[in-house]
Amino acid sequence: PLGESSQNLHEFSISFRILLSVCLAGIIGCERSSKRHSAGLRTFILISLAMTIVMLLDIYLTSNGGVYLLSCTGIIGVAIISVHSLLLSSRSQIKGLTTAAGLWVSAIIGLTIGAG
């Protein structure tokens, strides 16, 4: 849908995707850290950046003859982090649901940007 140029991995494309991933995750992270939530700017940037790099690596390895699904591994990692943030509750109250959802969104943003 985005054209063939979006699937080409070259220095500008990779740099642009990484920068865009960091900027978009930074917006979410700034909002969360301004309200002093447990997952803030660095957490959201790291999740999105990791997923972008995983998707770029997945595309690179697939285009060179291999079949790899590293992005699935990344999603499993985010799931573990999200469940952990949900388990940090007190007095039978569910806390961290918005943080967990935000981490998932950050991961999906990273994967989408990495895919082009």
Coordinates of N, CA, C and O in Angstrom, one line a residue:
P1 N 0.8 -1.2 0.0 CA 0.0 0.0 0.0 C 0.8 1.3 0.0 O 0.4 2.3 -0.5
L2 N 2.0 1.2 0.6 CA 2.8 2.4 0.7 C 3.8 2.5 -0.4 O 4.6 3.5 -0.5
G3 N 3.8 1.6 -1.3 CA 4.8 1.6 -2.4 C 6.0 0.8 -2.1 O 6.3 0.4 -1.0
E4 N 6.7 0.5 -3.2 CA 7.9 -0.3 -3.1 C 9.0 0.4 -2.3 O 9.8 -0.2 -1.7
S5 N 9.1 1.7 -2.4 CA 10.2 2.5 -1.7 C 10.1 2.3 -0.2 O 11.1 2.4 0.5
S6 N 8.9 2.0 0.4 CA 8.7 1.8 1.8 C 9.3 0.4 2.2 O 9.6 0.3 3.4
Q7 N 9.5 -0.5 1.3 CA 10.0 -1.8 1.7 C 11.5 -1.9 1.5 O 12.1 -2.8 1.9
N8 N 12.1 -0.9 0.8 CA 13.6 -0.9 0.6 C 14.2 -0.4 1.9 O 13.9 0.6 2.5
L9 N 15.2 -1.2 2.4 CA 15.9 -0.8 3.6 C 17.2 -0.2 3.2 O 18.1 -0.9 2.7
H10 N 17.3 1.1 3.3 CA 18.6 1.8 3.1 C 18.8 2.7 4.3 O 17.9 2.8 5.2
E11 N 19.9 3.4 4.4 CA 20.3 4.2 5.6 C 19.2 5.2 5.9 O 18.8 5.4 7.1
F12 N 18.7 6.0 4.9 CA 17.7 7.0 5.2 C 16.4 6.4 5.7 O 15.8 6.9 6.7
S13 N 16.0 5.3 5.1 CA 14.7 4.7 5.5 C 14.8 4.1 6.9 O 13.9 4.3 7.7
I14 N 15.9 3.5 7.2 CA 16.1 2.9 8.6 C 16.2 4.0 9.6 O 15.5 4.0 10.6
S15 N 16.9 5.1 9.3 CA 17.1 6.2 10.2 C 15.7 6.9 10.5 O 15.4 7.3 11.6
F16 N 15.0 7.1 9.4 CA 13.7 7.8 9.5 C 12.7 7.0 10.3 O 12.0 7.5 11.2
R17 N 12.7 5.7 10.1 CA 11.8 4.8 10.9 C 12.1 4.8 12.3 O 11.2 4.9 13.2
I18 N 13.4 4.8 12.7 CA 13.8 4.8 14.1 C 13.5 6.1 14.7 O 12.9 6.2 15.8
L19 N 13.7 7.2 14.0 CA 13.4 8.5 14.5 C 11.9 8.7 14.8 O 11.5 9.2 15.8
L20 N 11.1 8.3 13.8 CA 9.7 8.4 13.9 C 9.2 7.6 15.0 O 8.3 8.0 15.8
S21 N 9.7 6.4 15.2 CA 9.3 5.5 16.3 C 9.6 6.2 17.6 O 8.7 6.2 18.5
V22 N 10.8 6.7 17.8 CA 11.1 7.4 19.0 C 10.3 8.6 19.3 O 9.8 8.8 20.5
C23 N 10.0 9.4 18.3 CA 9.1 10.6 18.5 C 7.7 10.2 18.9 O 7.2 10.8 19.8
L24 N 7.1 9.3 18.2 CA 5.7 8.9 18.5 C 5.6 8.3 19.9 O 4.7 8.6 20.7
A25 N 6.5 7.4 20.2 CA 6.5 6.8 21.6 C 6.8 7.9 22.6 O 6.3 7.8 23.7
G26 N 7.7 8.8 22.3 CA 8.0 9.9 23.2 C 6.8 10.7 23.6 O 6.7 11.2 24.7
I27 N 5.9 10.9 22.6 CA 4.6 11.7 22.9 C 3.8 10.9 24.0 O 3.3 11.5 24.9
I28 N 3.7 9.6 23.8 CA 2.9 8.8 24.8 C 3.6 8.8 26.1 O 3.0 9.0 27.2
G29 N 4.9 8.6 26.1 CA 5.7 8.5 27.3 C 5.7 9.8 28.1 O 5.7 9.8 29.3
C30 N 5.8 11.0 27.4 CA 5.7 12.3 28.1 C 4.4 12.5 28.8 O 4.4 12.9 30.0
E31 N 3.3 12.1 28.2 CA 2.0 12.2 28.9 C 2.0 11.3 30.1 O 1.5 11.7 31.2
R32 N 2.5 10.1 30.0 CA 2.5 9.2 31.1 C 3.4 9.6 32.2 O 3.1 9.6 33.4
S33 N 4.6 10.1 31.9 CA 5.5 10.5 32.9 C 5.1 11.8 33.6 O 5.5 12.1 34.7
S34 N 4.4 12.7 32.8 CA 3.9 13.9 33.4 C 2.9 13.7 34.6 O 2.8 14.5 35.5
K35 N 2.3 12.5 34.5 CA 1.3 12.2 35.5 C 1.9 11.2 36.5 O 1.2 10.6 37.3
R36 N 3.2 11.0 36.5 CA 4.0 10.2 37.4 C 3.5 8.8 37.5 O 3.4 8.2 38.5
H37 N 3.3 8.2 36.3 CA 2.9 6.8 36.2 C 4.2 6.0 36.2 O 5.3 6.5 35.9
S38 N 4.0 4.7 36.5 CA 5.2 3.8 36.6 C 6.0 3.7 35.3 O 7.2 3.7 35.4
A39 N 5.4 3.6 34.2 CA 6.0 3.5 32.9 C 6.0 4.9 32.3 O 4.9 5.4 32.1
G40 N 7.2 5.5 32.1 CA 7.2 6.8 31.5 C 7.9 6.9 30.2 O 7.9 6.0 29.4
L41 N 8.5 8.0 30.0 CA 9.2 8.3 28.7 C 10.1 7.3 28.2 O 10.0 6.7 27.1
R42 N 11.1 6.9 29.0 CA 12.1 5.9 28.6 C 11.5 4.5 28.3 O 11.8 3.9 27.3
T43 N 10.5 4.1 29.1 CA 9.9 2.8 28.9 C 9.2 2.7 27.6 O 9.4 1.8 26.8
F44 N 8.4 3.7 27.3 CA 7.6 3.7 26.0 C 8.6 3.8 24.8 O 8.4 3.2 23.8
I45 N 9.6 4.7 24.9 CA 10.5 4.8 23.8 C 11.3 3.5 23.6 O 11.5 3.0 22.5
L46 N 11.7 2.9 24.7 CA 12.5 1.6 24.5 C 11.6 0.5 23.9 O 12.1 -0.3 23.0
I47 N 10.3 0.4 24.3 CA 9.4 -0.6 23.7 C 9.3 -0.4 22.2 O 9.4 -1.3 21.4
S48 N 8.9 0.9 21.9 CA 8.7 1.2 20.5 C 10.0 1.0 19.6 O 9.9 0.5 18.5
L49 N 11.1 1.5 20.2 CA 12.4 1.4 19.5 C 12.7 -0.1 19.2 O 13.1 -0.5 18.2
A50 N 12.6 -0.9 20.3 CA 12.9 -2.3 20.2 C 12.0 -3.0 19.1 O 12.5 -3.8 18.3
M51 N 10.7 -2.7 19.1 CA 9.8 -3.3 18.1 C 10.1 -2.9 16.7 O 10.1 -3.6 15.8
T52 N 10.5 -1.6 16.5 CA 10.9 -1.1 15.2 C 12.2 -1.8 14.7 O 12.2 -2.3 13.6
I53 N 13.1 -2.0 15.6 CA 14.4 -2.7 15.2 C 14.1 -4.1 14.9 O 14.7 -4.7 14.0
V54 N 13.3 -4.8 15.7 CA 12.9 -6.2 15.5 C 12.2 -6.3 14.1 O 12.6 -7.3 13.4
M55 N 11.3 -5.4 13.8 CA 10.6 -5.6 12.5 C 11.6 -5.3 11.3 O 11.6 -6.0 10.3
L56 N 12.5 -4.3 11.5 CA 13.5 -4.0 10.4 C 14.4 -5.3 10.3 O 14.7 -5.6 9.1
L57 N 14.8 -5.9 11.4 CA 15.7 -7.0 11.3 C 14.9 -8.2 10.6 O 15.5 -9.0 9.8
D58 N 13.6 -8.3 11.0 CA 12.8 -9.4 10.4 C 12.7 -9.2 8.9 O 12.8 -10.2 8.1
I59 N 12.5 -8.0 8.4 CA 12.4 -7.7 7.0 C 13.7 -8.0 6.3 O 13.8 -8.6 5.3
Y60 N 14.8 -7.6 6.9 CA 16.1 -7.8 6.4 C 16.4 -9.3 6.2 O 16.9 -9.7 5.2
L61 N 16.2 -10.0 7.3 CA 16.5 -11.5 7.3 C 15.6 -12.2 6.3 O 16.0 -13.1 5.6
T62 N 14.3 -11.8 6.2 CA 13.4 -12.4 5.3 C 13.8 -12.1 3.8 O 13.7 -13.0 3.0
S63 N 14.2 -10.9 3.5 CA 14.6 -10.5 2.2 C 15.9 -11.2 1.7 O 16.2 -11.3 0.5
N64 N 16.7 -11.7 2.7 CA 17.9 -12.4 2.3 C 17.8 -13.9 2.4 O 18.8 -14.6 2.6
G65 N 16.6 -14.4 2.2 CA 16.4 -15.8 2.0 C 15.9 -16.6 3.3 O 15.5 -17.7 3.2
G66 N 16.0 -15.9 4.4 CA 15.6 -16.6 5.6 C 14.1 -16.3 5.9 O 13.5 -15.4 5.4
V67 N 13.5 -17.1 6.7 CA 12.2 -16.9 7.2 C 12.2 -16.8 8.7 O 12.4 -17.8 9.4
Y68 N 12.1 -15.6 9.2 CA 12.1 -15.4 10.6 C 10.9 -14.6 11.1 O 10.4 -13.8 10.3
L69 N 10.5 -14.9 12.3 CA 9.4 -14.1 12.8 C 9.8 -13.6 14.2 O 9.2 -13.9 15.2
L70 N 10.8 -12.7 14.2 CA 11.2 -12.1 15.4 C 10.2 -11.2 16.0 O 10.2 -11.0 17.3
S71 N 9.3 -10.6 15.2 CA 8.3 -9.7 15.8 C 7.4 -10.5 16.7 O 6.9 -9.9 17.7
C72 N 7.1 -11.8 16.5 CA 6.3 -12.5 17.5 C 7.0 -12.6 18.8 O 6.4 -12.5 19.9
T73 N 8.3 -12.8 18.8 CA 9.1 -12.8 20.1 C 9.0 -11.5 20.8 O 8.8 -11.4 22.0
G74 N 9.0 -10.4 20.1 CA 8.9 -9.1 20.7 C 7.5 -8.9 21.3 O 7.4 -8.3 22.4
I75 N 6.5 -9.3 20.6 CA 5.1 -9.2 21.2 C 5.0 -10.0 22.5 O 4.4 -9.5 23.4
I76 N 5.6 -11.1 22.5 CA 5.5 -12.0 23.7 C 6.2 -11.2 24.9 O 5.8 -11.2 26.0
G77 N 7.4 -10.6 24.6 CA 8.1 -9.8 25.6 C 7.2 -8.6 26.1 O 7.2 -8.4 27.4
V78 N 6.5 -7.9 25.3 CA 5.6 -6.8 25.7 C 4.5 -7.4 26.5 O 4.0 -6.8 27.5
A79 N 4.0 -8.6 26.1 CA 2.9 -9.2 26.9 C 3.4 -9.5 28.3 O 2.6 -9.2 29.3
I80 N 4.6 -10.0 28.5 CA 5.1 -10.2 29.8 C 5.2 -8.9 30.6 O 4.8 -8.9 31.8
I81 N 5.7 -7.9 30.0 CA 5.8 -6.6 30.7 C 4.4 -6.1 31.1 O 4.2 -5.6 32.2
S82 N 3.5 -6.2 30.2 CA 2.1 -5.7 30.4 C 1.4 -6.5 31.6 O 0.8 -5.9 32.4
V83 N 1.6 -7.8 31.6 CA 1.0 -8.6 32.7 C 1.7 -8.2 34.0 O 1.0 -8.1 35.0
H84 N 3.0 -8.0 34.0 CA 3.7 -7.6 35.2 C 3.1 -6.3 35.7 O 2.9 -6.2 36.9
S85 N 2.9 -5.3 34.8 CA 2.4 -4.1 35.3 C 0.9 -4.2 35.8 O 0.5 -3.5 36.7
L86 N 0.2 -5.2 35.3 CA -1.2 -5.4 35.9 C -1.1 -6.1 37.2 O -2.0 -5.9 38.0
L87 N -0.1 -6.9 37.4 CA -0.1 -7.6 38.7 C 0.4 -6.8 39.9 O 0.3 -7.2 41.0
L88 N 0.9 -5.6 39.6 CA 1.3 -4.7 40.7 C 0.1 -4.0 41.2 O 0.0 -2.7 41.1
S89 N -0.8 -4.7 41.8 CA -2.0 -4.0 42.3 C -2.1 -4.1 43.8 O -1.4 -4.9 44.4
S90 N -2.9 -3.3 44.4 CA -3.1 -3.3 45.8 C -4.5 -3.4 46.2 O -5.4 -2.9 45.6
R91 N -4.8 -4.2 47.3 CA -6.1 -4.3 47.8 C -7.2 -4.7 46.8 O -8.2 -4.1 46.7
S92 N -6.9 -5.7 46.0 CA -7.8 -6.3 45.1 C -8.3 -5.3 44.0 O -9.4 -5.4 43.5
Q93 N -7.5 -4.2 43.8 CA -7.9 -3.2 42.8 C -7.0 -3.5 41.6 O -5.8 -3.8 41.7
I94 N -7.6 -3.3 40.4 CA -6.8 -3.5 39.2 C -6.1 -2.1 38.9 O -6.8 -1.1 38.7
K95 N -4.8 -2.1 38.9 CA -4.0 -0.9 38.6 C -3.1 -1.3 37.4 O -2.6 -2.4 37.3
G96 N -2.8 -0.3 36.6 CA -1.8 -0.5 35.6 C -2.5 -0.9 34.3 O -1.7 -1.2 33.3
L97 N -3.8 -0.9 34.2 CA -4.4 -1.3 32.9 C -4.1 -0.3 31.8 O -3.8 -0.7 30.7
T98 N -4.1 1.0 32.1 CA -3.8 2.0 31.1 C -2.3 1.9 30.7 O -2.0 2.0 29.5
T99 N -1.5 1.6 31.6 CA -0.1 1.4 31.3 C 0.2 0.2 30.4 O 0.9 0.3 29.5
A100 N -0.5 -0.9 30.8 CA -0.4 -2.1 29.9 C -0.9 -1.8 28.5 O -0.2 -2.2 27.5
A101 N -2.0 -1.2 28.4 CA -2.5 -0.8 27.1 C -1.6 0.1 26.3 O -1.4 0.0 25.1
G102 N -1.0 1.1 27.0 CA -0.1 2.0 26.4 C 1.1 1.3 25.9 O 1.7 1.6 24.8
L103 N 1.6 0.3 26.7 CA 2.8 -0.5 26.2 C 2.5 -1.3 25.0 O 3.3 -1.3 24.1
W104 N 1.3 -1.8 24.9 CA 0.9 -2.6 23.7 C 0.8 -1.6 22.5 O 1.3 -2.0 21.4
V105 N 0.2 -0.5 22.7 CA 0.1 0.5 21.6 C 1.5 0.9 21.2 O 1.7 1.0 20.0
S106 N 2.4 1.2 22.1 CA 3.7 1.6 21.8 C 4.4 0.5 20.9 O 5.1 0.8 20.0
A107 N 4.2 -0.8 21.3 CA 4.8 -1.9 20.6 C 4.2 -2.0 19.2 O 5.0 -2.2 18.2
I108 N 2.9 -1.8 19.0 CA 2.3 -1.9 17.7 C 2.7 -0.7 16.8 O 3.0 -0.9 15.6
I109 N 2.9 0.4 17.4 CA 3.4 1.6 16.7 C 4.8 1.3 16.2 O 5.1 1.5 15.0
G110 N 5.7 0.7 17.0 CA 7.0 0.4 16.6 C 7.0 -0.7 15.5 O 7.8 -0.5 14.5
L111 N 6.2 -1.7 15.6 CA 6.1 -2.7 14.6 C 5.6 -2.2 13.2 O 6.1 -2.5 12.2
T112 N 4.6 -1.3 13.3 CA 4.0 -0.7 12.1 C 5.0 0.2 11.4 O 5.2 0.1 10.2
I113 N 5.7 1.0 12.2 CA 6.7 1.9 11.6 C 7.9 1.1 11.0 O 8.4 1.4 9.9
G114 N 8.3 0.1 11.7 CA 9.4 -0.8 11.2 C 9.0 -1.5 9.9 O 9.8 -1.7 9.1
A115 N 7.7 -1.8 9.8 CA 7.2 -2.5 8.6 C 7.1 -1.5 7.4 O 7.0 -2.0 6.2
G116 N 7.2 -0.3 7.7 CA 7.1 0.7 6.6 C 5.7 1.2 6.3 O 5.4 1.7 5.3

